[in-house]
GROMACS .gro file of C-alpha atoms in nm:
model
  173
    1UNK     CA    1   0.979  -2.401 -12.763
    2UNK     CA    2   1.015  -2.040 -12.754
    3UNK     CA    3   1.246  -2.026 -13.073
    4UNK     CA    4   1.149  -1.762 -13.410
    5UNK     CA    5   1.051  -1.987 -13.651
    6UNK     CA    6   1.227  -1.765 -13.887
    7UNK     CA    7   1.557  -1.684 -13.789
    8UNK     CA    8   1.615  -1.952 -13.497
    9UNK     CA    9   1.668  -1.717 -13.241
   10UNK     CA   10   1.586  -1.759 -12.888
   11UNK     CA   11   1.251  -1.574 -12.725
   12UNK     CA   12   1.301  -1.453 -12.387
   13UNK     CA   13   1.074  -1.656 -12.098
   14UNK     CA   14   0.902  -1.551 -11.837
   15UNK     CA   15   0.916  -1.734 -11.527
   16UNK     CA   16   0.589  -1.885 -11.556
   17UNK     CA   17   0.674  -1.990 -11.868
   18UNK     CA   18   1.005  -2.180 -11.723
   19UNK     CA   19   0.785  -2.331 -11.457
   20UNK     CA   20   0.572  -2.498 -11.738
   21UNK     CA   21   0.804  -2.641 -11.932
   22UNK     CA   22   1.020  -2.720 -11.710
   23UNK     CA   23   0.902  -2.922 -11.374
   24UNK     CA   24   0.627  -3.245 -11.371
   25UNK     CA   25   0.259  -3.104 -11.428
   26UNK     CA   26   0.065  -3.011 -11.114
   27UNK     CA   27   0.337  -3.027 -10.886
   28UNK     CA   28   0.393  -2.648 -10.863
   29UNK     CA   29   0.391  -2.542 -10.489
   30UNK     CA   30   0.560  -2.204 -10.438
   31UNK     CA   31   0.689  -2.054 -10.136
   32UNK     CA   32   0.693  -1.687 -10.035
   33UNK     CA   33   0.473  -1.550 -10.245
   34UNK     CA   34   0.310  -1.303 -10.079
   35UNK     CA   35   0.657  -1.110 -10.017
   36UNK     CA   36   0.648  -0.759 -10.143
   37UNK     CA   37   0.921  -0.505 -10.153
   38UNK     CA   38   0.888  -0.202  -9.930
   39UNK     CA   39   1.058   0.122  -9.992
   40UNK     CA   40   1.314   0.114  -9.738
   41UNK     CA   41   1.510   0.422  -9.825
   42UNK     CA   42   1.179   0.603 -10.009
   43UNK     CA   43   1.370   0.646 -10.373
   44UNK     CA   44   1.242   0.886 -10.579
   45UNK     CA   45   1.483   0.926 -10.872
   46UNK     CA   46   1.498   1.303 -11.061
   47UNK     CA   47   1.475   1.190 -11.345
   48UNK     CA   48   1.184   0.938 -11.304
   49UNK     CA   49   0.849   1.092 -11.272
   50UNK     CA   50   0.707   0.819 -11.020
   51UNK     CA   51   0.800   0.688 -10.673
   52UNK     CA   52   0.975   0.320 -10.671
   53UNK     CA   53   0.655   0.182 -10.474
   54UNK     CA   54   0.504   0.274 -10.833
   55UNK     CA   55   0.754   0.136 -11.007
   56UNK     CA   56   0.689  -0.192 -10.864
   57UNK     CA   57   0.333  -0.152 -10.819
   58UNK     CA   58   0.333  -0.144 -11.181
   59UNK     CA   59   0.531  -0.432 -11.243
   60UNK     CA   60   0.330  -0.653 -11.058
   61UNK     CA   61   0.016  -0.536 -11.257
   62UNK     CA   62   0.238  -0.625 -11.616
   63UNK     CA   63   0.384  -0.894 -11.517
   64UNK     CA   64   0.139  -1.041 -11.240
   65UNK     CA   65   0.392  -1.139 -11.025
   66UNK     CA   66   0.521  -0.996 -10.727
   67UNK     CA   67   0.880  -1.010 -10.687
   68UNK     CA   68   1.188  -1.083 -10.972
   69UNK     CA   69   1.172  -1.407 -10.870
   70UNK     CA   70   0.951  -1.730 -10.809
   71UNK     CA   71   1.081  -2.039 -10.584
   72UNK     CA   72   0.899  -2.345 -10.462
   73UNK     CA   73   0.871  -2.712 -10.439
   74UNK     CA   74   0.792  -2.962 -10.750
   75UNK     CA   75   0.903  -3.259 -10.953
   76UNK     CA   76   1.141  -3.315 -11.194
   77UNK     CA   77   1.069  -3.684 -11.372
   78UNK     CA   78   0.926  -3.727 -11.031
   79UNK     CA   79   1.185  -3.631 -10.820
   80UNK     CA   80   1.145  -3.380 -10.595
   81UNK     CA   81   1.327  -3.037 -10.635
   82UNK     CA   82   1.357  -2.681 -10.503
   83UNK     CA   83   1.380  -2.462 -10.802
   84UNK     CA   84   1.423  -2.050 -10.806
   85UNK     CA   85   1.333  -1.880 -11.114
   86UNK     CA   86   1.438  -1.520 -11.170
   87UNK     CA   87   1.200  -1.308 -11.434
   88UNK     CA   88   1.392  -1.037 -11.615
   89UNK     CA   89   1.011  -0.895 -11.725
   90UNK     CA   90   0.990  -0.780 -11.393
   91UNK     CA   91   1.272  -0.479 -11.329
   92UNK     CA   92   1.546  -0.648 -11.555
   93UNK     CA   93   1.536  -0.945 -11.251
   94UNK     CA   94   1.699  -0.696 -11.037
   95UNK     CA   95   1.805  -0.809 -10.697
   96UNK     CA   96   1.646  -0.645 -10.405
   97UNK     CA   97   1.589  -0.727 -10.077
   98UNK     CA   98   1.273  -0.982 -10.106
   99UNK     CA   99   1.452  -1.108 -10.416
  100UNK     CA  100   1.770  -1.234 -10.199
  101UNK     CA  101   1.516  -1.303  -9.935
  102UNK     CA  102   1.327  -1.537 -10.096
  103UNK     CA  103   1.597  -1.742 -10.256
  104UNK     CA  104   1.811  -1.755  -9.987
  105UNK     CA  105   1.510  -1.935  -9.792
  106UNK     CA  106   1.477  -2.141 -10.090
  107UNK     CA  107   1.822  -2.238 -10.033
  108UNK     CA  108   1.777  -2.295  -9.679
  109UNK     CA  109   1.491  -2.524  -9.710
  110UNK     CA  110   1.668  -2.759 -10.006
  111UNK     CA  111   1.944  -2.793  -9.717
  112UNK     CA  112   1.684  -2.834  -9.446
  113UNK     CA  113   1.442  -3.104  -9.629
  114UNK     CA  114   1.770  -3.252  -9.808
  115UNK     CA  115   1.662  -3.174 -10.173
  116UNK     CA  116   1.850  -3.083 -10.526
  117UNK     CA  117   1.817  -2.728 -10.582
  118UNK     CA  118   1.786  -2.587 -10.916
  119UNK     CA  119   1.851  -2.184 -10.945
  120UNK     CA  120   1.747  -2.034 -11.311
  121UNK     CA  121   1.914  -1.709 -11.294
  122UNK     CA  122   1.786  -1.390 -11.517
  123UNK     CA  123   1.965  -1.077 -11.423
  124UNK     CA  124   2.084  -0.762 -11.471
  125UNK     CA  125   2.209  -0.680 -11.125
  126UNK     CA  126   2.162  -0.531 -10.789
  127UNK     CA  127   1.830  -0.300 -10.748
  128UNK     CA  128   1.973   0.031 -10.654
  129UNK     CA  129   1.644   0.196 -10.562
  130UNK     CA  130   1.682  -0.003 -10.175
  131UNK     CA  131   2.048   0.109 -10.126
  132UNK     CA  132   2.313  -0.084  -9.967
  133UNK     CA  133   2.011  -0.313  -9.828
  134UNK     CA  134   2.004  -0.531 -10.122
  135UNK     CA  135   2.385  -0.545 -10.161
  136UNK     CA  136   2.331  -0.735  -9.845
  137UNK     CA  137   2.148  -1.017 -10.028
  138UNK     CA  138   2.449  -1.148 -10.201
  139UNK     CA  139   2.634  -1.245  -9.888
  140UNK     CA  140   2.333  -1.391  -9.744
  141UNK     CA  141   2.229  -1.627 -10.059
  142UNK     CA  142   2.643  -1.671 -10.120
  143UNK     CA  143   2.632  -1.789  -9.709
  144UNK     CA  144   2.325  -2.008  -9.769
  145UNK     CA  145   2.492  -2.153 -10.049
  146UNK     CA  146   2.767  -2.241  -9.872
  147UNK     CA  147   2.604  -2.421  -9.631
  148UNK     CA  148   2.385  -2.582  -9.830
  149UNK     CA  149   2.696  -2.738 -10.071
  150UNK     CA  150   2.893  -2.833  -9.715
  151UNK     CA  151   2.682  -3.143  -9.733
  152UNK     CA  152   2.863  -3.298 -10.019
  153UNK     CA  153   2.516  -3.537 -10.110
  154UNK     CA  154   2.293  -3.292 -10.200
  155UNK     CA  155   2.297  -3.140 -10.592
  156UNK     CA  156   2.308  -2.770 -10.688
  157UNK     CA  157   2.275  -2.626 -11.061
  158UNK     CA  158   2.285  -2.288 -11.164
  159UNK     CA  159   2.133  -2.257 -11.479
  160UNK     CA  160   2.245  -1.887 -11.613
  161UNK     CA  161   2.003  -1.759 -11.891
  162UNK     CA  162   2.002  -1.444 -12.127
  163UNK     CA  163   2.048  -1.200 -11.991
  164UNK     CA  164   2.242  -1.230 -11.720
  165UNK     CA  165   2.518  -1.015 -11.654
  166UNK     CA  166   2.844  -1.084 -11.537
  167UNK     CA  167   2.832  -0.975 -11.167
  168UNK     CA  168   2.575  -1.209 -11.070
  169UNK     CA  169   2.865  -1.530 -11.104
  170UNK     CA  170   3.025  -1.411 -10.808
  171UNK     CA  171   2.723  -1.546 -10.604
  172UNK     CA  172   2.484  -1.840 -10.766
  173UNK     CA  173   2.824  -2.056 -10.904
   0.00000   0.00000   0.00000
């Protein structure tokens, strides 16, 4: 269960890790994931020796995933759900542009095919290597949201996990 035997503390979890204990066995289907982040404003920080493309290009070898975040379809005690699971492993679960991306069509689609949607939320904050671009992502998933709980049947949880800094409460609650 991801707890130190000896001191009772919580382990951090990957998101594949929340997808396995979470959701119904074999009912994993996930959506989007073959977005990548580009480098839309080319950042190369001064005091980092390598290129953000590198950055994530190494991320996505450590943590085999490629984005902060994995959404899809499953069951729940055999319900079906849309869940979202953000992976602080990969860049603290940084919000960039496929990040906001894919959640907010993970959003979209829970609206679309009327089903619960479950967001699992593990991050530090916006990804300032794309600029004001993924500053835009807020709005958009905060928007989708917002249509999505206008239809006062469907069921939304935000499940905030450590860490998860403050900033990120003005969108997924």
């Amino acid at each position: 269960m991801n707890i130190c035997e000896h001191c009772g503390y919580h382990l951090k979890m990957s998101s594949s890790d929340r997808i396995e204990l979470s959701i119904d066995p074999g009912t994993w289907n996930p959506m989007d994931e073959d977005m990548v982040s580009m480098d839309p404003i080319e950042f190369h920080s001064k005091e980092e020796s390598e290129s953000y493309k590198n950055r994530m290009d190494s991320y996505q070898r450590k943590t085999g995933l490629t984005e902060a975040v994995q959404t899809g379809t499953d069951q729940l005690n055999g319900i079906p759900v849309t869940i979202g699971i953000m992976d602080f492993q990969f860049m603290g679960g940084s919000m960039g542009s496929i990040v906001g991306e894919k959640i907010t069509r993970l959003v979209e689609h829970a609206g679309n095919q009327l089903l619960p949607l479950i967001l699992v939320c593990a991050f530090r904050g916006a990804r300032m290597q794309e600029g004001s671009l993924n500053l835009m992502q807020m709005a958009k998933i905060s928007s989708a949201l917002y249509e999505y709980q206008k239809n006062k049947r469907l069921f939304y949880v935000s499940i905030l996990t450590s860490p998860t800094t403050g900033g990120v409460l003005n969108f997924f609650i």
